[in-house]
Coordinates of C-alpha atoms in Angstrom, one line a residue:
X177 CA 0.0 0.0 0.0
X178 CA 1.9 2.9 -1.3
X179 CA -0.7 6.1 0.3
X180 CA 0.1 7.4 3.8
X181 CA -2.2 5.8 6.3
X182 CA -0.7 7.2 9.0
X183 CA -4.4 10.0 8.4
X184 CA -6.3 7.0 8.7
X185 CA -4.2 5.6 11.9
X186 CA -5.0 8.9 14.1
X187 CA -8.8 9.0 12.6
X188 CA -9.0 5.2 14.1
X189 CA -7.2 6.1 17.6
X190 CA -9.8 9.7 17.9
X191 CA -12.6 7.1 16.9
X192 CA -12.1 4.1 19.3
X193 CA -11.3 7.4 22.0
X194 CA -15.0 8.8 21.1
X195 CA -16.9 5.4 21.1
X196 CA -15.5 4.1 23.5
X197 CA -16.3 7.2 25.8
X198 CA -19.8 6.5 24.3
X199 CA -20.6 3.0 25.8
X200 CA -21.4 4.2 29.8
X201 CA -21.4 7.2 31.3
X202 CA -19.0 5.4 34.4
X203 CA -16.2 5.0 31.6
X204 CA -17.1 9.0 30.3
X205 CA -17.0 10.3 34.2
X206 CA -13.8 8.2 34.8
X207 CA -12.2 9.5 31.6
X208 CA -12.9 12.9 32.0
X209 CA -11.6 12.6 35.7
X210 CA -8.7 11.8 35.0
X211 CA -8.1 13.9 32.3
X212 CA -8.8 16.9 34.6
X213 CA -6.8 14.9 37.5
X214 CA -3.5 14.4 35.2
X215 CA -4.0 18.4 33.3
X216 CA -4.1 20.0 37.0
X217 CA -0.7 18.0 38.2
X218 CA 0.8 18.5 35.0
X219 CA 0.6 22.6 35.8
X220 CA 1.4 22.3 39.4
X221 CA 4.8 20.3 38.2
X222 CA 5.1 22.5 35.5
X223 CA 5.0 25.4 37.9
X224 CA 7.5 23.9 40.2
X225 CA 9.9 22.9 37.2
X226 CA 9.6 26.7 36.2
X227 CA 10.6 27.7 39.9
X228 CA 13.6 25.3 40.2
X229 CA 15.4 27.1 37.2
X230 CA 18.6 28.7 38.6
X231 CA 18.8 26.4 41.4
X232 CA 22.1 24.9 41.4
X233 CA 21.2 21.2 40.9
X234 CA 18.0 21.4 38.8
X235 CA 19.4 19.8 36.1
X236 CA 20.5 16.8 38.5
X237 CA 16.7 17.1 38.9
X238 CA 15.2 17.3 35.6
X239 CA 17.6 15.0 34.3
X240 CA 16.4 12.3 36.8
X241 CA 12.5 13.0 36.1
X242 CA 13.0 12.4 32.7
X243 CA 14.6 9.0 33.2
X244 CA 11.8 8.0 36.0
X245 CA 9.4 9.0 32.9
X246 CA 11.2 6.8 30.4
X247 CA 10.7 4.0 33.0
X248 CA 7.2 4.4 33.3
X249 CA 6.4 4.9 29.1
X250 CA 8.3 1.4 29.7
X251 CA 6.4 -0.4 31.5
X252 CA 3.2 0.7 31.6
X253 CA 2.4 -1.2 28.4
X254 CA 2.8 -4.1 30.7
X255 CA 0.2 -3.7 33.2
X256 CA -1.9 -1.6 31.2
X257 CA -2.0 -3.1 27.8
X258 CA -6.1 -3.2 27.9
X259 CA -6.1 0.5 28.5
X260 CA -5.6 1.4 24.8
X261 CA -6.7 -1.1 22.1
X262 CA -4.5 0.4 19.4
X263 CA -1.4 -0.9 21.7
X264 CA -2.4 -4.5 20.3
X265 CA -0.8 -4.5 16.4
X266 CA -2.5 -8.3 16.4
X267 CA -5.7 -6.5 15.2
X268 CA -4.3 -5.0 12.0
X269 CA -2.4 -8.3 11.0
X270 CA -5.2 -8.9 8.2
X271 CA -4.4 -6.1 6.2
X272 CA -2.1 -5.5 3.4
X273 CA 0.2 -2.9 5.8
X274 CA 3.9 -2.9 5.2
X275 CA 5.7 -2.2 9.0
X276 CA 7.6 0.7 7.9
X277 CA 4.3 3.2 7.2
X278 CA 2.3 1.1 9.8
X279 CA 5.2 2.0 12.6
X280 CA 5.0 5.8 11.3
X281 CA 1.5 5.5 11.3
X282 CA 1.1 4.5 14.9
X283 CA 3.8 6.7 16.3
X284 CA 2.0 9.5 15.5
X285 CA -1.7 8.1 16.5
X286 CA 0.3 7.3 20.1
X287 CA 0.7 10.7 20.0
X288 CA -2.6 11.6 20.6
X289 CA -3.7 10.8 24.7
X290 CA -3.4 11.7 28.2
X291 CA -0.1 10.3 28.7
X292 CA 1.7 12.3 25.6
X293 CA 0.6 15.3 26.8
X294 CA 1.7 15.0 30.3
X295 CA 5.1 13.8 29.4
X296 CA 5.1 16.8 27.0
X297 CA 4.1 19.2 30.1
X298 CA 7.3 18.0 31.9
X299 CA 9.7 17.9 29.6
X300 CA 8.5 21.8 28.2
X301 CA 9.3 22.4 31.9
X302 CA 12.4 20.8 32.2
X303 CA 14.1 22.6 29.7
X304 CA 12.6 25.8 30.8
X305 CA 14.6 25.2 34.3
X306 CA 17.7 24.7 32.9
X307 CA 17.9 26.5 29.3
X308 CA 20.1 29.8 29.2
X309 CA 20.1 32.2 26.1
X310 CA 18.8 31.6 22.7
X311 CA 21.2 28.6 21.7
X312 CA 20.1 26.4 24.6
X313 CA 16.4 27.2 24.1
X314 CA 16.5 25.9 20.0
X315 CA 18.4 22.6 21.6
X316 CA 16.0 22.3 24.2
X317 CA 13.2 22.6 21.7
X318 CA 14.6 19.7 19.8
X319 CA 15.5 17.5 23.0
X320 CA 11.8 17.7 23.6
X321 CA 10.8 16.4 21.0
X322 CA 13.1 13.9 20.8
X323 CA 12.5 12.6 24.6
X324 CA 8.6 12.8 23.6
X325 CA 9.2 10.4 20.4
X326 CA 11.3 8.1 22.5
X327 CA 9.3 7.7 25.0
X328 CA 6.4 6.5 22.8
X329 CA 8.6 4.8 21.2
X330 CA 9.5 2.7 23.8
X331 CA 6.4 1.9 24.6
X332 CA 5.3 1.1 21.3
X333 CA 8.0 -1.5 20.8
X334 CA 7.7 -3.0 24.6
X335 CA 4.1 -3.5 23.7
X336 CA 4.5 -5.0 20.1
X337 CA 7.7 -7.0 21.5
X338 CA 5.6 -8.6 24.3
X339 CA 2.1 -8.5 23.1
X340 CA 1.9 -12.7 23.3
X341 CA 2.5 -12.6 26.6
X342 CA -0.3 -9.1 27.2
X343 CA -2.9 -11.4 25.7
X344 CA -1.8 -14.9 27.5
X345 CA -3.0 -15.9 31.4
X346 CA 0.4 -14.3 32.2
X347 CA 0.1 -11.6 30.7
X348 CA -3.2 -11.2 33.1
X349 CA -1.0 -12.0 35.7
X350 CA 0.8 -9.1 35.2
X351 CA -2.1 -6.7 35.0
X352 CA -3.5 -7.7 38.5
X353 CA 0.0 -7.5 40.0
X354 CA 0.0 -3.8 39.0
X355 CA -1.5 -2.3 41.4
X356 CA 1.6 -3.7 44.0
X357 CA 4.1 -2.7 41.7
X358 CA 2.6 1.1 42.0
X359 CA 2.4 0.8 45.8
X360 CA 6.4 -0.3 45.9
X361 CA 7.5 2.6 43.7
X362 CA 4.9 4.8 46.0
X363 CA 7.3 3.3 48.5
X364 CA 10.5 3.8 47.3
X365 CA 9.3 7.4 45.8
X366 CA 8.5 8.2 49.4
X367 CA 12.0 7.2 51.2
X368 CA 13.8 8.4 48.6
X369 CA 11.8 12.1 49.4
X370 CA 12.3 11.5 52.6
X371 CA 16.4 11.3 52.2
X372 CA 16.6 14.3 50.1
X373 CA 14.7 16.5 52.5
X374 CA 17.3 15.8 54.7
X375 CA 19.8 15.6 52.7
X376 CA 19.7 17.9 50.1
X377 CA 19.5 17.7 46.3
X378 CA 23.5 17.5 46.2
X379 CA 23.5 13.6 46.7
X380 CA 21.6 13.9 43.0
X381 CA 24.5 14.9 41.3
X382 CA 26.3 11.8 41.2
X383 CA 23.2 9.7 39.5
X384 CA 22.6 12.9 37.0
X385 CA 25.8 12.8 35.6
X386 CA 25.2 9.5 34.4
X387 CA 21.9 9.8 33.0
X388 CA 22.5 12.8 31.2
X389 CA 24.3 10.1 28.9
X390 CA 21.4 8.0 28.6
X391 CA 18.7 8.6 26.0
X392 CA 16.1 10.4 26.6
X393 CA 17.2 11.8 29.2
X394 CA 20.7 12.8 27.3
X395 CA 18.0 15.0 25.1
X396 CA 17.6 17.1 28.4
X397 CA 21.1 17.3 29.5
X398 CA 21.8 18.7 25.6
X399 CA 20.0 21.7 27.3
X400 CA 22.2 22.2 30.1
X401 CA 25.1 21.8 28.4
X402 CA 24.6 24.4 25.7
X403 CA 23.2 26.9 28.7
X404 CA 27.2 26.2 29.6
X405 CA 28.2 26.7 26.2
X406 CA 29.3 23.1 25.6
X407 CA 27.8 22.9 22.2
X408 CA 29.8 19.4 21.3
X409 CA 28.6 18.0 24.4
X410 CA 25.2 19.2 23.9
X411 CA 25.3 17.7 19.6
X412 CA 26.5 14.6 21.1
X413 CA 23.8 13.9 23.8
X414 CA 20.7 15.2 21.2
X415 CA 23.1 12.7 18.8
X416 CA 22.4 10.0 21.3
X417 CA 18.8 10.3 22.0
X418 CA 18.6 10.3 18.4
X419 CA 20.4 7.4 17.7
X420 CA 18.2 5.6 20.4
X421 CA 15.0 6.8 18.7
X422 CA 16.0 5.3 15.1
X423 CA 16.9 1.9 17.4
X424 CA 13.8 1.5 19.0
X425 CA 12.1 2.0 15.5
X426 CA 14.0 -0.8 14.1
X427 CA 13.0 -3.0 16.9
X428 CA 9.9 -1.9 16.6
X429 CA 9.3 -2.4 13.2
X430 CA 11.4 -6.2 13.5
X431 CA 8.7 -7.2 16.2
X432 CA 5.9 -5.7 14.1
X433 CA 7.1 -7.5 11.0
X434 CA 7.3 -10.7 12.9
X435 CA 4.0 -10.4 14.5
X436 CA 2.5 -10.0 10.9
X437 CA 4.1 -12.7 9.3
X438 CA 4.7 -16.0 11.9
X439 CA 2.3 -18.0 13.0
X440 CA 1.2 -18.0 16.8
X441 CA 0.6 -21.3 18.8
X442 CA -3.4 -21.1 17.8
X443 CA -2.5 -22.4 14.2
X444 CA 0.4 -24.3 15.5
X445 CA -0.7 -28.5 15.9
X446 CA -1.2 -29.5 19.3
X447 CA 1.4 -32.5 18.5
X448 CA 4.3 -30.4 20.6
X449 CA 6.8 -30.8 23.3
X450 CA 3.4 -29.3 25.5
X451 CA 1.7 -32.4 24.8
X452 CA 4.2 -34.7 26.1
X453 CA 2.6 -36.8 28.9
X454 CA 3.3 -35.2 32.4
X455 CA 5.6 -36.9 34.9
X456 CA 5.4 -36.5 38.9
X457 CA 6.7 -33.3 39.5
X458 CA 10.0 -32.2 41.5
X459 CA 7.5 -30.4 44.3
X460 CA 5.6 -33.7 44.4
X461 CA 8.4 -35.5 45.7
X462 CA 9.5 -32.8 48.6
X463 CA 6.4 -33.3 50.2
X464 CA 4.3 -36.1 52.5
X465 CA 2.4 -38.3 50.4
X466 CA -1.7 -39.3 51.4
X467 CA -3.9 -36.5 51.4
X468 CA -1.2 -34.5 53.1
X469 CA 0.7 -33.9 50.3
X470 CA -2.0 -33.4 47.6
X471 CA -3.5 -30.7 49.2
X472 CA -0.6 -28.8 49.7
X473 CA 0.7 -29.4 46.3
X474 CA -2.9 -27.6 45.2
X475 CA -2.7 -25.3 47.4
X476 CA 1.3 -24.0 46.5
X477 CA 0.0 -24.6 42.4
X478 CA -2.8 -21.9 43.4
X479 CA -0.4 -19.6 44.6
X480 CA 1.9 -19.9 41.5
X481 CA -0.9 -19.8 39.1
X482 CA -4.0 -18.4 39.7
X483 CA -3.4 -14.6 39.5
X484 CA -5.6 -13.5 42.4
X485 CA -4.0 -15.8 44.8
X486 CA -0.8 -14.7 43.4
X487 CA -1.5 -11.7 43.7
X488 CA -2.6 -11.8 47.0
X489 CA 0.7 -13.6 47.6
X490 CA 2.9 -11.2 46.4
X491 CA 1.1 -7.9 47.7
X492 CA 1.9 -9.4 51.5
X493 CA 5.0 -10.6 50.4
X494 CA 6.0 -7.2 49.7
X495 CA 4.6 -5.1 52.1
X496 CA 5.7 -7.9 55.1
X497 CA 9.0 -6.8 54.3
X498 CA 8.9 -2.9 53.0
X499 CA 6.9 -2.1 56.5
X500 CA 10.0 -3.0 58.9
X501 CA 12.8 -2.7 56.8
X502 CA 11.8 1.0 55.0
X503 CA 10.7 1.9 58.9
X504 CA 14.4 0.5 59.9
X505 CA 16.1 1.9 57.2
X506 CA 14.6 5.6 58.2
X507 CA 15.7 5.4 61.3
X508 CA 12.3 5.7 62.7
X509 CA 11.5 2.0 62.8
X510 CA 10.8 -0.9 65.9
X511 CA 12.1 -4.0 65.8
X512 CA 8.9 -5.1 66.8
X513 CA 7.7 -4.6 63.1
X514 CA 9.3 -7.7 62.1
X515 CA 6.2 -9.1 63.4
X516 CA 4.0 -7.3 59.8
X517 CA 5.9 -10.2 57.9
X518 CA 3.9 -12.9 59.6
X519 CA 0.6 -11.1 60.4
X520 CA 0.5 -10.3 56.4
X521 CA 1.0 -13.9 55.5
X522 CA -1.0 -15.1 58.3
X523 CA -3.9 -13.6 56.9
X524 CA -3.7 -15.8 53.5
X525 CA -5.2 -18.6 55.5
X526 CA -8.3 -16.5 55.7
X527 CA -11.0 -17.9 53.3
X528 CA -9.3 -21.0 52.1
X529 CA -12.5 -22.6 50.8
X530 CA -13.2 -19.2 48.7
X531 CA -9.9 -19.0 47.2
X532 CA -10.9 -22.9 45.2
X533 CA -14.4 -20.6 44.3
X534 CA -16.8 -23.3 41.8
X535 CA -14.1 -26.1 41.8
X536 CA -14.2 -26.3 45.7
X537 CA -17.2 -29.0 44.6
X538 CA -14.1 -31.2 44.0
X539 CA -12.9 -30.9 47.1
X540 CA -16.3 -31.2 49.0
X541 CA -16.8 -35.0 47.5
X542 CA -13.4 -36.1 49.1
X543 CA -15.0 -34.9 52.5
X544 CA -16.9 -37.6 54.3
X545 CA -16.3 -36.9 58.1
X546 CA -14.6 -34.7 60.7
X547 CA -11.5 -36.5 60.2
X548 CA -11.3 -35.7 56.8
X549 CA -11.9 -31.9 57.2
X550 CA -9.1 -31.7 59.7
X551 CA -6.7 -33.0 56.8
X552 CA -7.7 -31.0 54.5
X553 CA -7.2 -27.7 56.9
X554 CA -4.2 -29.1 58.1
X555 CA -2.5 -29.7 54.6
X556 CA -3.4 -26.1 53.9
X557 CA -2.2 -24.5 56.9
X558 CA 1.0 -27.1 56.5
X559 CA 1.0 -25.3 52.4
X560 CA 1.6 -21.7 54.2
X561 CA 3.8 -22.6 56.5
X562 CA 6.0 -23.7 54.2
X563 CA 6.7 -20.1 53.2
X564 CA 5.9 -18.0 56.1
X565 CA 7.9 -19.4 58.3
X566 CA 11.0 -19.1 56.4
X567 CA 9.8 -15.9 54.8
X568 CA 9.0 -14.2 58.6
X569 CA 12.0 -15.2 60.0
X570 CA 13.9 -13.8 57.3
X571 CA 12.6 -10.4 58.1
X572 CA 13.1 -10.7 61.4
X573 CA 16.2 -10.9 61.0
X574 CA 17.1 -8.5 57.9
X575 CA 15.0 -6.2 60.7
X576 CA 17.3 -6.7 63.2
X577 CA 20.5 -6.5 61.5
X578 CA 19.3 -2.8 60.1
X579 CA 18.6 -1.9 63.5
X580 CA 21.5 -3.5 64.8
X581 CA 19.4 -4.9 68.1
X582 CA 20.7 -8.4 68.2
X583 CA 19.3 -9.2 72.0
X584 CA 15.9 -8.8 70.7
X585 CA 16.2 -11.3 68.1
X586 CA 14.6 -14.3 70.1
X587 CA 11.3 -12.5 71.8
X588 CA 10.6 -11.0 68.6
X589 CA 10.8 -14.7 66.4
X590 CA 8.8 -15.7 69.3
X591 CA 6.4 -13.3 69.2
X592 CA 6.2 -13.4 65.3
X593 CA 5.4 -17.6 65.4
X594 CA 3.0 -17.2 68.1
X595 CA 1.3 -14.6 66.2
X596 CA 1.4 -16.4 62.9
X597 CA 0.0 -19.6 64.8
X598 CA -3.2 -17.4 66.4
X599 CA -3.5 -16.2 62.2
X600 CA -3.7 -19.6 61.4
X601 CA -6.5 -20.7 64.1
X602 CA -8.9 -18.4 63.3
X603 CA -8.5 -18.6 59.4
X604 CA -9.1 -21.8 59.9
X605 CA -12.3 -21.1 61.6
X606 CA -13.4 -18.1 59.9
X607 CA -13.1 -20.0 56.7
X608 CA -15.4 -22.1 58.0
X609 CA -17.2 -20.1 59.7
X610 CA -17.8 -17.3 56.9
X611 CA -17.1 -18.4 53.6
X612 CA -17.1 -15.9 50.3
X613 CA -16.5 -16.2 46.9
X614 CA -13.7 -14.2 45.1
X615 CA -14.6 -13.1 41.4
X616 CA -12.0 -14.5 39.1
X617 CA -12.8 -11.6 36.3
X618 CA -12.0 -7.9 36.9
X619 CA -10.4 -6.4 40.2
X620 CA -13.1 -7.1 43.0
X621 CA -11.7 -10.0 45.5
X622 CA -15.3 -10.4 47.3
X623 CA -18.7 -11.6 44.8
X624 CA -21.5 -9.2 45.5
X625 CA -24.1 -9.4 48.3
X626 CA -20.8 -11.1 50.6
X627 CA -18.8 -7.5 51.6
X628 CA -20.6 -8.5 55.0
X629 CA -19.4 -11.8 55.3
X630 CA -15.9 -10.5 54.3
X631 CA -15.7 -7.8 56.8
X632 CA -17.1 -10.1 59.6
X633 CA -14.5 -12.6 58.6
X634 CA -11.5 -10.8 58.7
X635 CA -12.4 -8.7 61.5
X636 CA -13.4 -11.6 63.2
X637 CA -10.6 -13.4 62.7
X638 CA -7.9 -10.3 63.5
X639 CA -10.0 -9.7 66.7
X640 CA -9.5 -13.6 67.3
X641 CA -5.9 -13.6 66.9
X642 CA -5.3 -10.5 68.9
X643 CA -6.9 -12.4 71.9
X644 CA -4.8 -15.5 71.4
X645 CA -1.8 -13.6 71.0
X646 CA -3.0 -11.6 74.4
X647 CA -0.9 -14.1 76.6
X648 CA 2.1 -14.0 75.0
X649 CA 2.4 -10.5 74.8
X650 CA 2.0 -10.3 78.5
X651 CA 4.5 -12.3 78.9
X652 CA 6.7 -10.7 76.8
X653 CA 6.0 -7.2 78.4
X654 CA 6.4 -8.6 81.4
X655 CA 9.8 -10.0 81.3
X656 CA 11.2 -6.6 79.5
X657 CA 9.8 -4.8 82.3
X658 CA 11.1 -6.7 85.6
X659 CA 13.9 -7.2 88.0
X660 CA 16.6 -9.6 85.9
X661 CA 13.6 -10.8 83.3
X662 CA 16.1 -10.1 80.0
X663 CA 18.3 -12.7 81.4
X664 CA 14.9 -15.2 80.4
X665 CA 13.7 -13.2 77.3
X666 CA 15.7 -16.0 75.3
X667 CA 13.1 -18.8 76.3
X668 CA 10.5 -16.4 74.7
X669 CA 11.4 -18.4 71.1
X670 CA 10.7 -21.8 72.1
X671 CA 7.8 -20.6 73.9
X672 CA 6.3 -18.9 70.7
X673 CA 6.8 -22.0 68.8
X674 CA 5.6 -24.0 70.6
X675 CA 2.7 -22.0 71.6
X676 CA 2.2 -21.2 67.8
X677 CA 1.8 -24.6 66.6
X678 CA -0.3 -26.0 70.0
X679 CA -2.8 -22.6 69.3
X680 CA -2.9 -23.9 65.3
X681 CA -3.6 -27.1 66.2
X682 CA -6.6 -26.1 68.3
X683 CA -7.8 -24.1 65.7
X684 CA -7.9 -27.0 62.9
X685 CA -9.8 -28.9 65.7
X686 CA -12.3 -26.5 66.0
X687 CA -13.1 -26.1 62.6
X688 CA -12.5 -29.3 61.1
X689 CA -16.1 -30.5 62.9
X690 CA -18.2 -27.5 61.4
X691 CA -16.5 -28.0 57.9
X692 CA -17.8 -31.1 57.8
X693 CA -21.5 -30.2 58.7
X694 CA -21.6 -27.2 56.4
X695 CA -20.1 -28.2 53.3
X696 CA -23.3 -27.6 50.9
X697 CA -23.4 -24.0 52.8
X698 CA -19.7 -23.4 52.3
X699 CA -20.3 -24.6 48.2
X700 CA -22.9 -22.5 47.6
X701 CA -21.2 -19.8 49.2
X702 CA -18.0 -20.2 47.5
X703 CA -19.7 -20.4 44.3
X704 CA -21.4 -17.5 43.6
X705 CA -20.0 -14.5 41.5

């Protein structure tokens, strides 16, 4: 096709933008929202950009913003791929669309959006922080242009590059893991505030004078450096970004090419190396065989596969160890935190039956008596332990090193198992006790017409654990505040242990019996949504 479609491309981009604003007024109010949301940040940084110029490290500043933004066109296309359907080239396949106008095309279509603009906001600031006379103004104007088209860019070939996995169950994966991956960088944004307020911007120098290498950031520094007259420095880095740009076409238009022309594994015969006949599996072998072990294998497979169990997973994962260890790392922390790790993990044994949801019918006809409900719990409980307990007592101790308060390490492992334990009786018994269902399409975790159940479980169950944990940390208090007691505050980790697993135990017992009489309840429960 020899005539420029590249018309056609943006007409297609402003048409699925208008109808798809059309289909609910929700989308319309969301989309507008955050339009306004996005265009009222964009001034206030834009302002505050504008105020930093003649500050002696704003281009240690600016330089660094335009990287984070690189980062983010980066990988954005994979969480968000759903966001914008003309990030998936699979749909124009079928026509008779050579890469090289079709890449032209789209650049300019991802041109048109939310996200362009915004970048374009910050980088118009940028340079208007650190540009000095007429010379460093024309470079700047170039370098933002530049930055802008490699950014887009680089999301356009991260997208087409990866688009097999976007569309596949991992891809999903990905998408509900996004929401953690914002909540770290929240995290890390935040410390990493809170060192250069009391720092100073200074320690950014060292960073910025590597970056201003790297496209498109480089496109930036070109700015700075023909403010200080360094007009070969400044040709080299616009030279750079550049460079990069006519790069990630290529590789753009490589992937595009490829994805147009080979074959994906839908018209691929089923006779592969996938349809070999399984073997036992290496985790199969690690663990107790029976019922024991079968249950436990599930339950580790759900964590590993189904992405709102993983995700579930993961998010406590995470925030188990960012709560102590940012808190230490501040300087502002308790050893005591440690304890988050196993309280966050803990609470995974919370609605066990809901997390199976429909195929928990499976599991019901294996159930035939009390005896039978107690394995099951157990196996499940035994599937957790097998990584909290590892996982907590790494944290404790990553905690402690940071803090550098070795004598506490034994009443706070203590503490940290007994709590975990008292987590694990009353999931055991709330599962039971209030079973939900957890929607396996879209972002809700709790089917509608069960928020109630939901809330009454995990309060419940956190207002349960608190009371079993009540004893030991009496005991624990007590011996920190007596006569001589931190000469015994060492039998505080056999004591949580064992207290732990004897407070687990009892839990399993309780609910095992009314497992067994409610399993149609607990199905039909689990089931909906």
């Amino acid at each position: 096709m020899s005539a420029d479609i590249t018309p056609v491309v943006v007409q297609l981009k402003l048409s699925l933008l208008k109808n798809g604003l059309k289909q609910s007024s929700g989308r319309r109010a969301a989309y507008i929202g955050s339009a306004v949301a996005v265009l009222l940040f964009s001034a206030v940084q834009l302002i505050g950009l504008i105020a930093l110029r003649g500050n002696a490290h704003a281009a240690s500043v600016v330089v660094l913003l335009v990287a984070v933004l690189a980062a983010g066109w980066a990988v954005m296309p994979l969480f968000f791929s759903s966001g914008d359907e003309t990030l998936d080239p699979t749909r124009l396949v079928m026509l008779p669309l050579r890469p090289g106008p079709l890449v032209r095309a789209l650049l300019t279509a991802s041109l048109v959006g939310i996200g362009p603009l915004f970048t374009l906001s910050m980088l118009t600031g940028s340079v208007i922080s650190v540009a000095h006379g007429g010379v460093a103004y024309v470079v700047g104007l170039v370098g933002v242009v530049l930055a802008l088209l490699v950014c887009v860019a680089l999301a356009r070939a991260v997208a087409t590059a990866n688009i097999r996995l976007l569309t596949s169950r991992k891809g999903r994966d990905l998408a509900v893991l996004s929401g953690l991956i914002i909540a770290v960088g929240a995290q890390v944004v935040n410390f990493g505030a809170q060192r250069l307020g009391s720092s100073g911007l200074a320690q950014l120098d060292g960073p910025a004078d590597v970056l201003k290498w790297v496209p498109p950031a480089s496109a930036i520094g070109a700015a700075d450096s023909a403010s200080e007259g360094s007009y070969g420095v400044a040709a080299l880095q616009l030279a750079l970004c550049a460079l990069a740009l006519v790069g990630l076409l290529s590789w753009w238009s490589h992937h595009l090419n490829r994805l147009m022309t080979s074959p994906d594994g839908s018209t691929l015969q089923a006779a592969d190396s996938r349809a070999r006949k399984r073997t036992s599996s290496g985790l199969s072998r690690l663990l107790p065989g029976g019922r024991t072990g079968t249950v436990m294998e599930r339950s580790l497979r759900y964590v590993w596969r189904d992405p709102k169990t993983k995700a579930a997973w993961v998010t406590s994962l995470a925030i188990g160890l960012i709560v102590p260890v940012f808190n230490a790392l501040q300087g502002t922390g308790s050893i005591y935190f440690a304890c988050f790790a196993a309280g966050m993990l803990g609470v995974q044994m919370y609605n066990q039956f809901g997390q199976d949801t429909s195929a928990f019918w499976m599991v019901a006809m294996t159930i035939s008596s009390t005896r039978d409900a107690y394995v099951e719990l157990r196996a499940r409980a035994l599937a957790l332990l097998v990584i909290t307990l590892p996982y907590a007592t790494l944290v404790t101790v990553l905690t402690t090193a940071l803090l550098g308060d070795w004598p506490k390490l034994p009443e706070v492992l203590g503490l940290s198992f007994a709590l975990l334990g008292a987590m694990l009786a009353t999931g055991a018994w709330t599962s039971a006790r209030f079973p939900y269902s957890i929607p396996q399409d879209g972002y809700k975790n709790v089917a509608p017409g069960q928020s109630g159940l939901a809330f009454m479980a995990i309060l419940g169950g956190m207002v349960g654990g608190a009371l079993l944990c009540a004893p030991f940390i009496v005991a624990t208090i007590w011996l920190n505040v007596s006569a001589g007691g931190d000469e015994w505050t060492w039998l505080l980790l056999p004591v949580g242990a064992v207290y732990g697993a004897a407070i687990t135990v009892a839990g399993l017992r309780m609910a095992a019996p009314r497992t067994a009489r409610q399993l149609p309840e607990i199905l039909v429960a689990v089931s909906r949504g």
